[in-house]
PDB file of C-alpha atoms in Angstrom:
ATOM      1  CA  MET A  25      -0.031   0.252  -0.035  1.00  0.00           C
ATOM      2  CA  ARG A  26       1.462   3.519  -0.898  1.00  0.00           C
ATOM      3  CA  SER A  27       1.650   6.286   1.495  1.00  0.00           C
ATOM      4  CA  LYS A  28      -0.129   9.499   0.890  1.00  0.00           C
ATOM      5  CA  ARG A  29       2.942  11.147  -0.038  1.00  0.00           C
ATOM      6  CA  GLN A  30       3.754   8.389  -2.634  1.00  0.00           C
ATOM      7  CA  LEU A  31       0.227   8.678  -4.101  1.00  0.00           C
ATOM      8  CA  GLU A  32       0.595  12.125  -4.302  1.00  0.00           C
ATOM      9  CA  ALA A  33       3.748  11.544  -6.397  1.00  0.00           C
ATOM     10  CA  ALA A  34       2.091   9.146  -8.606  1.00  0.00           C
ATOM     11  CA  ILE A  35      -0.893  11.893  -9.208  1.00  0.00           C
ATOM     12  CA  LEU A  36       1.724  14.584  -9.929  1.00  0.00           C
ATOM     13  CA  LEU A  37       3.360  12.566 -12.470  1.00  0.00           C
ATOM     14  CA  GLU A  38       0.213  11.931 -14.205  1.00  0.00           C
ATOM     15  CA  ILE A  39      -0.919  15.551 -14.439  1.00  0.00           C
ATOM     16  CA  GLU A  40       2.629  16.469 -15.442  1.00  0.00           C
ATOM     17  CA  HIS A  41       2.707  14.186 -18.160  1.00  0.00           C
ATOM     18  CA  ALA A  42      -1.073  15.495 -19.114  1.00  0.00           C
ATOM     19  CA  LYS A  43       0.297  19.089 -19.411  1.00  0.00           C
ATOM     20  CA  GLN A  44       3.336  18.507 -21.302  1.00  0.00           C
ATOM     21  CA  HIS A  45       1.826  16.288 -23.940  1.00  0.00           C
ATOM     22  CA  ARG A  46      -1.946  18.005 -23.798  1.00  0.00           C
ATOM     23  CA  LYS A  47      -3.345  14.503 -23.641  1.00  0.00           C
ATOM     24  CA  GLY A  48      -3.922  12.165 -20.444  1.00  0.00           C
ATOM     25  CA  ARG A  49      -2.099   8.979 -20.164  1.00  0.00           C
ATOM     26  CA  GLU A  50      -4.103   5.883 -19.587  1.00  0.00           C
ATOM     27  CA  ASP A  51      -2.610   2.345 -19.094  1.00  0.00           C
ATOM     28  CA  SER A  52      -3.546  -0.930 -17.550  1.00  0.00           C
ATOM     29  CA  PHE A  53      -3.157   0.562 -14.136  1.00  0.00           C
ATOM     30  CA  VAL A  54      -4.170   4.213 -14.767  1.00  0.00           C
ATOM     31  CA  GLU A  55      -8.004   5.617 -15.696  1.00  0.00           C
ATOM     32  CA  LEU A  56      -8.574   9.257 -16.129  1.00  0.00           C
ATOM     33  CA  LYS A  57     -11.964  10.879 -15.809  1.00  0.00           C
ATOM     34  CA  ARG A  58     -12.967  14.305 -16.140  1.00  0.00           C
ATOM     35  CA  GLN A  59     -15.786  14.396 -13.630  1.00  0.00           C
ATOM     36  CA  PHE A  60     -17.225  11.617 -11.293  1.00  0.00           C
ATOM     37  CA  PRO A  61     -19.315   9.559 -13.273  1.00  0.00           C
ATOM     38  CA  ASP A  62     -23.049   9.765 -12.627  1.00  0.00           C
ATOM     39  CA  ASP A  63     -23.703   6.150 -13.649  1.00  0.00           C
ATOM     40  CA  LYS A  64     -22.551   4.382 -10.501  1.00  0.00           C
ATOM     41  CA  ARG A  65     -23.186   0.696 -11.738  1.00  0.00           C
ATOM     42  CA  LYS A  66     -21.108   1.644 -14.897  1.00  0.00           C
ATOM     43  CA  ALA A  67     -18.448   2.962 -12.691  1.00  0.00           C
ATOM     44  CA  ALA A  68     -18.666  -0.081 -10.622  1.00  0.00           C
ATOM     45  CA  ARG A  69     -18.165  -2.177 -13.536  1.00  0.00           C
ATOM     46  CA  GLN A  70     -15.159  -0.286 -15.002  1.00  0.00           C
ATOM     47  CA  ILE A  71     -13.198  -0.191 -11.802  1.00  0.00           C
ATOM     48  CA  ALA A  72     -13.917  -3.851 -11.130  1.00  0.00           C
ATOM     49  CA  ALA A  73     -12.583  -4.514 -14.360  1.00  0.00           C
ATOM     50  CA  ILE A  74      -9.283  -2.558 -14.350  1.00  0.00           C
ATOM     51  CA  CYS A  75      -8.961  -4.003 -10.893  1.00  0.00           C
ATOM     52  CA  ASN A  76      -9.329  -7.677 -12.182  1.00  0.00           C
ATOM     53  CA  ALA A  77      -6.530  -7.022 -14.992  1.00  0.00           C
ATOM     54  CA  ALA A  78      -4.396  -5.338 -12.762  1.00  0.00           C
ATOM     55  CA  ARG A  79      -3.734  -8.878 -11.147  1.00  0.00           C
ATOM     56  CA  GLY A  80      -2.433  -7.549  -7.530  1.00  0.00           C
ATOM     57  CA  GLU A  81      -1.060  -4.025  -8.684  1.00  0.00           C
ATOM     58  CA  ASP A  82      -2.395  -1.158  -7.415  1.00  0.00           C
ATOM     59  CA  VAL A  83      -4.698   0.817  -9.680  1.00  0.00           C
ATOM     60  CA  LEU A  84      -5.214   4.773 -10.029  1.00  0.00           C
ATOM     61  CA  TRP A  85      -8.273   6.307 -10.722  1.00  0.00           C
ATOM     62  CA  ILE A  86      -7.742  10.280 -11.381  1.00  0.00           C
ATOM     63  CA  VAL A  87     -10.967  12.263 -11.384  1.00  0.00           C
ATOM     64  CA  GLY A  88     -10.210  15.710 -12.806  1.00  0.00           C
ATOM     65  CA  ILE A  89      -8.058  15.115 -16.009  1.00  0.00           C
ATOM     66  CA  ASP A  90      -9.687  15.252 -19.441  1.00  0.00           C
ATOM     67  CA  GLU A  91      -7.956  12.192 -21.266  1.00  0.00           C
ATOM     68  CA  SER A  92      -8.240  13.641 -24.463  1.00  0.00           C
ATOM     69  CA  THR A  93      -6.948  17.139 -23.882  1.00  0.00           C
ATOM     70  CA  GLY A  94      -4.820  16.629 -21.006  1.00  0.00           C
ATOM     71  CA  GLN A  95      -6.624  19.718 -19.153  1.00  0.00           C
ATOM     72  CA  ILE A  96      -7.600  19.760 -15.700  1.00  0.00           C
ATOM     73  CA  HIS A  97     -11.142  20.482 -14.549  1.00  0.00           C
ATOM     74  CA  THR A  98     -11.722  20.525 -10.921  1.00  0.00           C
ATOM     75  CA  PRO A  99     -14.733  18.021  -9.963  1.00  0.00           C
ATOM     76  CA  GLU A 100     -17.953  19.640  -8.998  1.00  0.00           C
ATOM     77  CA  SER A 101     -17.576  18.131  -5.664  1.00  0.00           C
ATOM     78  CA  THR A 102     -14.060  16.499  -4.287  1.00  0.00           C
ATOM     79  CA  ASP A 103     -15.862  14.796  -1.410  1.00  0.00           C
ATOM     80  CA  ILE A 104     -15.581  11.171  -2.214  1.00  0.00           C
ATOM     81  CA  GLN A 105     -18.472  10.379   0.271  1.00  0.00           C
ATOM     82  CA  ASP A 106     -20.557  11.670  -1.967  1.00  0.00           C
ATOM     83  CA  TRP A 107     -20.046   9.287  -4.697  1.00  0.00           C
ATOM     84  CA  TRP A 108     -17.926   6.053  -3.523  1.00  0.00           C
ATOM     85  CA  PRO A 109     -20.625   4.267  -1.379  1.00  0.00           C
ATOM     86  CA  GLY A 110     -23.013   4.561  -4.345  1.00  0.00           C
ATOM     87  CA  VAL A 111     -20.423   2.549  -6.326  1.00  0.00           C
ATOM     88  CA  ALA A 112     -19.377   0.063  -3.695  1.00  0.00           C
ATOM     89  CA  LYS A 113     -22.990  -1.203  -3.596  1.00  0.00           C
ATOM     90  CA  TYR A 114     -22.814  -2.890  -6.969  1.00  0.00           C
ATOM     91  CA  PHE A 115     -19.893  -4.977  -5.942  1.00  0.00           C
ATOM     92  CA  GLU A 116     -20.715  -8.761  -4.755  1.00  0.00           C
ATOM     93  CA  ASP A 117     -19.373  -9.550  -1.092  1.00  0.00           C
ATOM     94  CA  VAL A 118     -15.974  -8.013  -1.937  1.00  0.00           C
ATOM     95  CA  ARG A 119     -14.797  -4.495  -3.367  1.00  0.00           C
ATOM     96  CA  PRO A 120     -11.365  -3.001  -3.754  1.00  0.00           C
ATOM     97  CA  ASP A 121      -9.789  -1.498  -0.857  1.00  0.00           C
ATOM     98  CA  MET A 122      -9.630   2.448  -1.712  1.00  0.00           C
ATOM     99  CA  THR A 123      -7.751   5.376  -0.581  1.00  0.00           C
ATOM    100  CA  HIS A 124      -8.383   8.739  -1.811  1.00  0.00           C
ATOM    101  CA  LEU A 125      -6.382  12.052  -2.104  1.00  0.00           C
ATOM    102  CA  VAL A 126      -6.910  15.580  -3.349  1.00  0.00           C
ATOM    103  CA  VAL A 127      -4.401  17.120  -4.985  1.00  0.00           C
ATOM    104  CA  SER A 128      -4.264  21.076  -5.745  1.00  0.00           C
ATOM    105  CA  VAL A 129      -2.131  22.347  -8.599  1.00  0.00           C
ATOM    106  CA  ASP A 130      -2.119  25.770 -10.413  1.00  0.00           C
ATOM    107  CA  GLU A 131      -4.699  24.722 -12.741  1.00  0.00           C
ATOM    108  CA  GLY A 132      -7.174  23.328 -10.180  1.00  0.00           C
ATOM    109  CA  ALA A 133      -7.748  20.273  -7.999  1.00  0.00           C
ATOM    110  CA  VAL A 134      -7.947  16.447  -8.983  1.00  0.00           C
ATOM    111  CA  VAL A 135      -9.108  13.450  -6.730  1.00  0.00           C
ATOM    112  CA  GLY A 136      -7.048  10.385  -6.856  1.00  0.00           C
ATOM    113  CA  LEU A 137      -8.495   7.057  -5.925  1.00  0.00           C
ATOM    114  CA  LEU A 138      -5.940   4.364  -5.230  1.00  0.00           C
ATOM    115  CA  LEU A 139      -7.589   0.848  -5.595  1.00  0.00           C
ATOM    116  CA  GLU A 140      -5.757  -1.994  -3.874  1.00  0.00           C
ATOM    117  CA  THR A 141      -6.468  -5.404  -5.939  1.00  0.00           C
ATOM    118  CA  ASP A 142      -5.077  -8.194  -3.810  1.00  0.00           C
ATOM    119  CA  ARG A 143      -8.566  -9.566  -3.614  1.00  0.00           C
ATOM    120  CA  ALA A 144      -9.592 -10.173  -7.235  1.00  0.00           C
ATOM    121  CA  PRO A 145     -11.556 -11.433  -8.794  1.00  0.00           C
ATOM    122  CA  TYR A 146     -14.248  -8.706  -8.169  1.00  0.00           C
ATOM    123  CA  VAL A 147     -17.940  -9.369  -9.200  1.00  0.00           C
ATOM    124  CA  VAL A 148     -20.431  -6.932  -9.762  1.00  0.00           C
ATOM    125  CA  ARG A 149     -24.332  -6.862 -10.144  1.00  0.00           C
ATOM    126  CA  THR A 150     -25.557  -6.427 -13.468  1.00  0.00           C
ATOM    127  CA  ASP A 151     -28.539  -4.323 -14.484  1.00  0.00           C
ATOM    128  CA  GLY A 152     -30.836  -7.590 -14.317  1.00  0.00           C
ATOM    129  CA  ARG A 153     -32.048  -7.199 -18.204  1.00  0.00           C
ATOM    130  CA  GLY A 154     -30.399 -10.480 -18.933  1.00  0.00           C
ATOM    131  CA  GLN A 155     -30.266 -13.892 -17.431  1.00  0.00           C
ATOM    132  CA  ALA A 156     -27.061 -13.674 -15.705  1.00  0.00           C
ATOM    133  CA  GLN A 157     -27.349 -11.352 -12.583  1.00  0.00           C
ATOM    134  CA  LEU A 158     -23.309 -11.226 -11.698  1.00  0.00           C
ATOM    135  CA  GLU A 159     -20.415 -10.472 -13.881  1.00  0.00           C
ATOM    136  CA  VAL A 160     -16.507 -10.672 -13.422  1.00  0.00           C
ATOM    137  CA  PRO A 161     -15.393  -7.544 -15.764  1.00  0.00           C
ATOM    138  CA  TRP A 162     -12.312  -7.496 -17.427  1.00  0.00           C
ATOM    139  CA  ARG A 163     -10.318  -4.469 -19.065  1.00  0.00           C
ATOM    140  CA  ASP A 164      -9.292  -4.907 -22.335  1.00  0.00           C
ATOM    141  CA  GLY A 165      -7.300  -1.957 -23.734  1.00  0.00           C
ATOM    142  CA  SER A 166      -9.647   1.058 -23.278  1.00  0.00           C
ATOM    143  CA  THR A 167     -12.900  -1.158 -22.851  1.00  0.00           C
ATOM    144  CA  THR A 168     -14.602  -3.192 -20.526  1.00  0.00           C
ATOM    145  CA  ARG A 169     -16.204  -6.580 -21.363  1.00  0.00           C
ATOM    146  CA  SER A 170     -16.795  -9.851 -19.592  1.00  0.00           C
ATOM    147  CA  ILE A 171     -14.003 -11.752 -18.706  1.00  0.00           C
ATOM    148  CA  ARG A 172     -12.899 -14.900 -20.696  1.00  0.00           C
ATOM    149  CA  ARG A 173     -11.778 -18.331 -19.432  1.00  0.00           C
ATOM    150  CA  ARG A 174      -8.204 -17.977 -20.275  1.00  0.00           C
ATOM    151  CA  GLU A 175      -8.182 -14.811 -18.538  1.00  0.00           C
ATOM    152  CA  LEU A 176      -9.812 -15.833 -15.420  1.00  0.00           C
ATOM    153  CA  MET A 177      -7.064 -18.512 -15.048  1.00  0.00           C
ATOM    154  CA  ARG A 178      -4.468 -16.089 -15.454  1.00  0.00           C
ATOM    155  CA  LEU A 179      -6.034 -14.014 -12.936  1.00  0.00           C
ATOM    156  CA  LEU A 180      -6.210 -16.740 -10.377  1.00  0.00           C
ATOM    157  CA  ALA A 181      -2.591 -17.883 -11.156  1.00  0.00           C
ATOM    158  CA  PRO A 182       0.274 -16.885  -8.546  1.00  0.00           C
ATOM    159  CA  THR A 183       1.734 -13.434  -9.171  1.00  0.00           C
ATOM    160  CA  ALA A 184       5.478 -12.697  -9.545  1.00  0.00           C
ATOM    161  CA  GLU A 185       7.416 -12.655  -6.098  1.00  0.00           C
ATOM    162  CA  ILE A 186       9.032  -9.440  -5.082  1.00  0.00           C
ATOM    163  CA  PRO A 187      12.782  -9.827  -5.183  1.00  0.00           C
ATOM    164  CA  GLU A 188      15.039  -8.468  -2.422  1.00  0.00           C
ATOM    165  CA  ILE A 189      16.090  -4.914  -3.779  1.00  0.00           C
ATOM    166  CA  GLU A 190      19.039  -3.042  -2.032  1.00  0.00           C
ATOM    167  CA  PHE A 191      19.193   0.546  -2.877  1.00  0.00           C
ATOM    168  CA  LEU A 192      23.137   1.308  -3.278  1.00  0.00           C
ATOM    169  CA  SER A 193      23.222   5.055  -4.580  1.00  0.00           C
ATOM    170  CA  ALA A 194      21.498   7.941  -5.767  1.00  0.00           C
ATOM    171  CA  GLY A 195      22.101  11.404  -6.999  1.00  0.00           C
ATOM    172  CA  ALA A 196      20.504  14.344  -8.829  1.00  0.00           C
ATOM    173  CA  THR A 197      22.258  17.396 -10.616  1.00  0.00           C
ATOM    174  CA  ALA A 198      20.371  20.522 -11.315  1.00  0.00           C
ATOM    175  CA  GLU A 199      21.506  23.159 -13.751  1.00  0.00           C
ATOM    176  CA  TYR A 200      19.980  26.553 -14.920  1.00  0.00           C
ATOM    177  CA  TYR A 201      20.527  27.630 -18.311  1.00  0.00           C
ATOM    178  CA  ILE A 202      19.242  30.214 -20.655  1.00  0.00           C
ATOM    179  CA  ASP A 203      17.415  29.161 -23.657  1.00  0.00           C
ATOM    180  CA  SER A 204      14.923  31.489 -25.294  1.00  0.00           C
ATOM    181  CA  ASP A 205      13.658  31.673 -21.441  1.00  0.00           C
ATOM    182  CA  PRO A 206      15.105  30.399 -18.247  1.00  0.00           C
ATOM    183  CA  VAL A 207      15.381  26.543 -17.981  1.00  0.00           C
ATOM    184  CA  ILE A 208      16.091  24.339 -15.091  1.00  0.00           C
ATOM    185  CA  ARG A 209      17.446  20.656 -16.158  1.00  0.00           C
ATOM    186  CA  LEU A 210      17.517  17.955 -13.595  1.00  0.00           C
ATOM    187  CA  THR A 211      19.426  14.605 -14.273  1.00  0.00           C
ATOM    188  CA  PHE A 212      18.995  11.533 -12.037  1.00  0.00           C
ATOM    189  CA  HIS A 213      20.762   8.385 -11.486  1.00  0.00           C
ATOM    190  CA  ALA A 214      20.240   5.539  -8.978  1.00  0.00           C
ATOM    191  CA  LYS A 215      21.811   2.143  -8.521  1.00  0.00           C
ATOM    192  CA  VAL A 216      20.118  -0.834  -6.843  1.00  0.00           C
ATOM    193  CA  PHE A 217      21.197  -4.614  -6.205  1.00  0.00           C
ATOM    194  CA  VAL A 218      18.846  -6.828  -7.058  1.00  0.00           C
ATOM    195  CA  ASP A 219      18.766 -10.515  -5.607  1.00  0.00           C
ATOM    196  CA  LEU A 220      16.412 -13.041  -6.949  1.00  0.00           C
ATOM    197  CA  SER A 221      15.423 -16.525  -7.341  1.00  0.00           C
ATOM    198  CA  ASN A 222      13.264 -15.994 -10.426  1.00  0.00           C
ATOM    199  CA  ALA A 223      13.375 -13.802 -13.403  1.00  0.00           C
ATOM    200  CA  VAL A 224      11.977 -10.272 -13.194  1.00  0.00           C
ATOM    201  CA  THR A 225      11.198  -7.620 -15.722  1.00  0.00           C
ATOM    202  CA  PHE A 226      11.235  -3.979 -15.046  1.00  0.00           C
ATOM    203  CA  PRO A 227       9.053  -2.059 -17.486  1.00  0.00           C
ATOM    204  CA  ARG A 228      10.044   1.542 -18.085  1.00  0.00           C
ATOM    205  CA  HIS A 229       6.915   3.127 -18.117  1.00  0.00           C
ATOM    206  CA  ARG A 230       5.830   2.157 -14.692  1.00  0.00           C
ATOM    207  CA  GLN A 231       8.893   3.376 -12.742  1.00  0.00           C
ATOM    208  CA  ARG A 232       8.209   6.297 -10.574  1.00  0.00           C
ATOM    209  CA  ALA A 233      10.389   8.958  -9.011  1.00  0.00           C
ATOM    210  CA  ILE A 234       9.865  12.499  -7.534  1.00  0.00           C
ATOM    211  CA  ILE A 235      12.639  14.853  -6.201  1.00  0.00           C
ATOM    212  CA  GLN A 236      11.695  17.773  -3.948  1.00  0.00           C
ATOM    213  CA  SER A 237      13.391  20.700  -1.736  1.00  0.00           C
ATOM    214  CA  ALA A 238      12.351  21.339   1.510  1.00  0.00           C
ATOM    215  CA  THR A 239      10.282  24.171   0.282  1.00  0.00           C
ATOM    216  CA  GLY A 240      10.202  24.126  -3.408  1.00  0.00           C
ATOM    217  CA  GLU A 241       8.636  22.645  -6.602  1.00  0.00           C
ATOM    218  CA  PRO A 242       8.281  18.964  -6.778  1.00  0.00           C
ATOM    219  CA  PHE A 243      10.302  17.896  -9.850  1.00  0.00           C
ATOM    220  CA  VAL A 244       8.744  14.637 -11.378  1.00  0.00           C
ATOM    221  CA  LEU A 245      11.023  12.208 -13.173  1.00  0.00           C
ATOM    222  CA  ASN A 246      10.456  10.025 -16.213  1.00  0.00           C
ATOM    223  CA  ILE A 247      12.598   6.971 -15.497  1.00  0.00           C
ATOM    224  CA  ASP A 248      14.742   5.483 -18.226  1.00  0.00           C
ATOM    225  CA  PHE A 249      17.580   2.718 -18.416  1.00  0.00           C
ATOM    226  CA  ALA A 250      19.951   4.636 -20.477  1.00  0.00           C
ATOM    227  CA  PRO A 251      21.726   7.543 -19.144  1.00  0.00           C
ATOM    228  CA  PHE A 252      21.254  11.123 -21.022  1.00  0.00           C
ATOM    229  CA  PRO A 253      22.016  11.734 -23.512  1.00  0.00           C
ATOM    230  CA  GLN A 254      22.109   8.488 -25.106  1.00  0.00           C
ATOM    231  CA  THR A 255      18.707   7.273 -27.066  1.00  0.00           C
ATOM    232  CA  ARG A 256      16.028   5.992 -24.798  1.00  0.00           C
ATOM    233  CA  ASP A 257      14.981   3.008 -26.588  1.00  0.00           C
ATOM    234  CA  ILE A 258      15.101   0.400 -23.553  1.00  0.00           C
ATOM    235  CA  PRO A 259      11.270  -0.326 -22.957  1.00  0.00           C
ATOM    236  CA  ALA A 260      12.075  -2.820 -20.073  1.00  0.00           C
ATOM    237  CA  VAL A 261      15.060  -4.330 -18.242  1.00  0.00           C
ATOM    238  CA  HIS A 262      14.819  -8.303 -17.689  1.00  0.00           C
ATOM    239  CA  ILE A 263      17.449  -9.894 -15.489  1.00  0.00           C
ATOM    240  CA  GLU A 264      17.478 -13.689 -14.477  1.00  0.00           C
ATOM    241  CA  THR A 265      20.334 -13.549 -12.063  1.00  0.00           C
ATOM    242  CA  PRO A 266      21.299 -11.278  -9.009  1.00  0.00           C
ATOM    243  CA  THR A 267      22.650  -8.088 -10.537  1.00  0.00           C
ATOM    244  CA  THR A 268      22.574  -4.161 -10.406  1.00  0.00           C
ATOM    245  CA  VAL A 269      20.159  -2.252 -11.990  1.00  0.00           C
ATOM    246  CA  ASN A 270      20.688   1.682 -13.091  1.00  0.00           C
ATOM    247  CA  PHE A 271      17.945   3.895 -13.342  1.00  0.00           C
ATOM    248  CA  TYR A 272      18.255   7.392 -15.044  1.00  0.00           C
ATOM    249  CA  ALA A 273      16.233  10.503 -15.662  1.00  0.00           C
ATOM    250  CA  MET A 274      16.457  13.866 -17.232  1.00  0.00           C
ATOM    251  CA  THR A 275      13.734  16.465 -17.384  1.00  0.00           C
ATOM    252  CA  THR A 276      13.394  20.059 -17.893  1.00  0.00           C
ATOM    253  CA  TYR A 277      11.361  22.369 -16.194  1.00  0.00           C
ATOM    254  CA  SER A 278      10.408  26.062 -17.051  1.00  0.00           C
ATOM    255  CA  GLY A 279       7.330  28.356 -16.222  1.00  0.00           C
ATOM    256  CA  THR A 280       7.565  32.111 -16.266  1.00  0.00           C
ATOM    257  CA  PRO A 281      10.939  33.490 -16.003  1.00  0.00           C
ATOM    258  CA  GLU A 282      10.368  34.703 -12.463  1.00  0.00           C
ATOM    259  CA  GLU A 283       9.133  31.123 -11.482  1.00  0.00           C
ATOM    260  CA  THR A 284      11.719  29.409 -13.178  1.00  0.00           C
ATOM    261  CA  ILE A 285      14.444  31.741 -11.325  1.00  0.00           C
ATOM    262  CA  GLY A 286      12.638  31.102  -7.995  1.00  0.00           C
ATOM    263  CA  TRP A 287      12.933  27.404  -8.463  1.00  0.00           C
ATOM    264  CA  ALA A 288      16.562  27.657  -9.355  1.00  0.00           C
ATOM    265  CA  GLU A 289      17.378  30.210  -6.128  1.00  0.00           C
ATOM    266  CA  ASP A 290      15.295  27.550  -4.041  1.00  0.00           C
ATOM    267  CA  LEU A 291      17.709  24.674  -5.308  1.00  0.00           C
ATOM    268  CA  GLY A 292      20.632  26.899  -4.600  1.00  0.00           C
ATOM    269  CA  ARG A 293      19.849  27.068  -0.929  1.00  0.00           C
ATOM    270  CA  SER A 294      19.052  23.494  -0.620  1.00  0.00           C
ATOM    271  CA  GLU A 295      21.641  21.746   1.534  1.00  0.00           C
ATOM    272  CA  GLU A 296      19.536  18.343   0.687  1.00  0.00           C
ATOM    273  CA  LEU A 297      16.860  16.843  -1.556  1.00  0.00           C
ATOM    274  CA  ARG A 298      14.031  14.195  -0.888  1.00  0.00           C
ATOM    275  CA  LEU A 299      13.825  11.348  -3.225  1.00  0.00           C
ATOM    276  CA  ASP A 300      10.495   9.442  -3.313  1.00  0.00           C
ATOM    277  CA  MET A 301      10.726   6.563  -5.852  1.00  0.00           C
ATOM    278  CA  GLU A 302       8.769   3.472  -6.840  1.00  0.00           C
ATOM    279  CA  ILE A 303      10.256   0.528  -8.500  1.00  0.00           C
ATOM    280  CA  SER A 304       7.620  -1.602 -10.253  1.00  0.00           C
ATOM    281  CA  ILE A 305       8.120  -5.246 -11.396  1.00  0.00           C
ATOM    282  CA  SER A 306       5.992  -6.873 -14.079  1.00  0.00           C
ATOM    283  CA  GLY A 307       3.343  -9.279 -12.598  1.00  0.00           C
ATOM    284  CA  ALA A 308       4.136  -8.280  -9.006  1.00  0.00           C
ATOM    285  CA  GLU A 309       1.424  -7.562  -6.623  1.00  0.00           C
ATOM    286  CA  ARG A 310       3.068  -4.264  -5.344  1.00  0.00           C
ATOM    287  CA  THR A 311       5.672  -1.930  -5.964  1.00  0.00           C
ATOM    288  CA  VAL A 312       8.906  -1.368  -4.265  1.00  0.00           C
ATOM    289  CA  PRO A 313       8.809   2.054  -2.504  1.00  0.00           C
ATOM    290  CA  TRP A 314      12.338   3.802  -1.492  1.00  0.00           C
ATOM    291  CA  THR A 315      12.364   7.214   0.282  1.00  0.00           C
ATOM    292  CA  ALA A 316      15.914   8.906   0.973  1.00  0.00           C
ATOM    293  CA  ARG A 317      17.335  12.142   1.547  1.00  0.00           C
ATOM    294  CA  LEU A 318      20.293  13.234  -1.012  1.00  0.00           C
ATOM    295  CA  ASP A 319      22.250  14.870   1.572  1.00  0.00           C
ATOM    296  CA  SER A 320      25.564  15.441   0.273  1.00  0.00           C
ATOM    297  CA  ARG A 321      26.190  18.349  -1.887  1.00  0.00           C
ATOM    298  CA  THR A 322      29.155  19.042  -4.116  1.00  0.00           C
ATOM    299  CA  GLY A 323      30.145  20.914  -7.494  1.00  0.00           C
ATOM    300  CA  GLU A 324      28.150  23.980  -6.806  1.00  0.00           C
ATOM    301  CA  GLU A 325      29.085  27.259  -9.122  1.00  0.00           C
ATOM    302  CA  GLU A 326      28.797  30.575  -7.761  1.00  0.00           C
ATOM    303  CA  LYS A 327      25.112  32.121  -8.462  1.00  0.00           C
ATOM    304  CA  PRO A 328      25.172  34.539 -11.370  1.00  0.00           C
ATOM    305  CA  ALA A 329      24.114  38.051  -9.912  1.00  0.00           C
ATOM    306  CA  ALA A 330      21.786  38.946 -12.596  1.00  0.00           C
ATOM    307  CA  MET A 331      20.903  35.324 -13.616  1.00  0.00           C
ATOM    308  CA  ASP A 332      21.573  36.017 -16.983  1.00  0.00           C
ATOM    309  CA  ARG A 333      23.824  33.108 -17.724  1.00  0.00           C
ATOM    310  CA  SER A 334      24.057  29.308 -17.175  1.00  0.00           C
ATOM    311  CA  TRP A 335      24.705  27.926 -13.765  1.00  0.00           C
ATOM    312  CA  ARG A 336      25.545  24.492 -12.561  1.00  0.00           C
ATOM    313  CA  ILE A 337      23.396  24.685  -9.089  1.00  0.00           C
ATOM    314  CA  ALA A 338      24.979  21.714  -7.370  1.00  0.00           C
ATOM    315  CA  THR A 339      24.936  17.818  -7.159  1.00  0.00           C
ATOM    316  CA  TRP A 340      23.205  15.876  -4.334  1.00  0.00           C
ATOM    317  CA  SER A 341      23.837  12.350  -3.680  1.00  0.00           C
ATOM    318  CA  ILE A 342      23.628   9.387  -1.103  1.00  0.00           C
ATOM    319  CA  GLY A 343      25.461   6.146  -1.223  1.00  0.00           C
ATOM    320  CA  THR A 344      28.669   5.096  -2.707  1.00  0.00           C
TER     321      THR A 344
END
């Protein structure tokens, strides 16, 4: 089960992606809704479907993001107690455990629903128009349908075991430079040792990380397996024996010139950064979270008096 901070980090990742690409990102574990659906029976069926297909991994429903445009639309009500009980009543016997969190950004507020899926299969009541009174729904791409036998067999099969993961080191470097406007570039690296008895796969698109100063803006990182500036074409890492795995990220941030300068100055004052990272393994029931303080600061340059030239702010690290 993710902490509230980890849930907030995951929601911020989806918001940032939607803003950058002007389109929401949905996959087998993330569903975006502009508003809370009025049809609660249909919502229960959709939730049961994505939770069944997740096979034990957490599912994130985010209400307040338009999937087609990426725009933020604050729900008419952010009180989940006005909506969730009407959805939950359509589940037969067991429903997914749910944690919710309201996250506010400049454009508005969204509501994140973190759904635990470790008690699948989830069964919902139908509308009673046909002979079947109950259904096991399944998510297939972006559609919802009844589960097939082979999918039910897969759902009931054991999921992948979580290997022992030891975090060895992590570091981040922040740079300020002038393009047409001021920009902050943040590069990141982490190394972990994976001790396993069975082969595992780390899918790139499911890895999560966020870095934040004590008082500043959270920097959301899109994780890769190749260091910047190498071509990022490694969709996953598959390992069969104990070994180390490296994670990399490079991201740029810019707002108004005043905002970007403010972020740079905040980083310049920061003696340490907080790292929240989640490592995801294909077929596993949960992610592996890690929270650390990057408290060894080196390599800083003197701040430009007028902030009119490039500035290597600093490097923060932990481990060896």
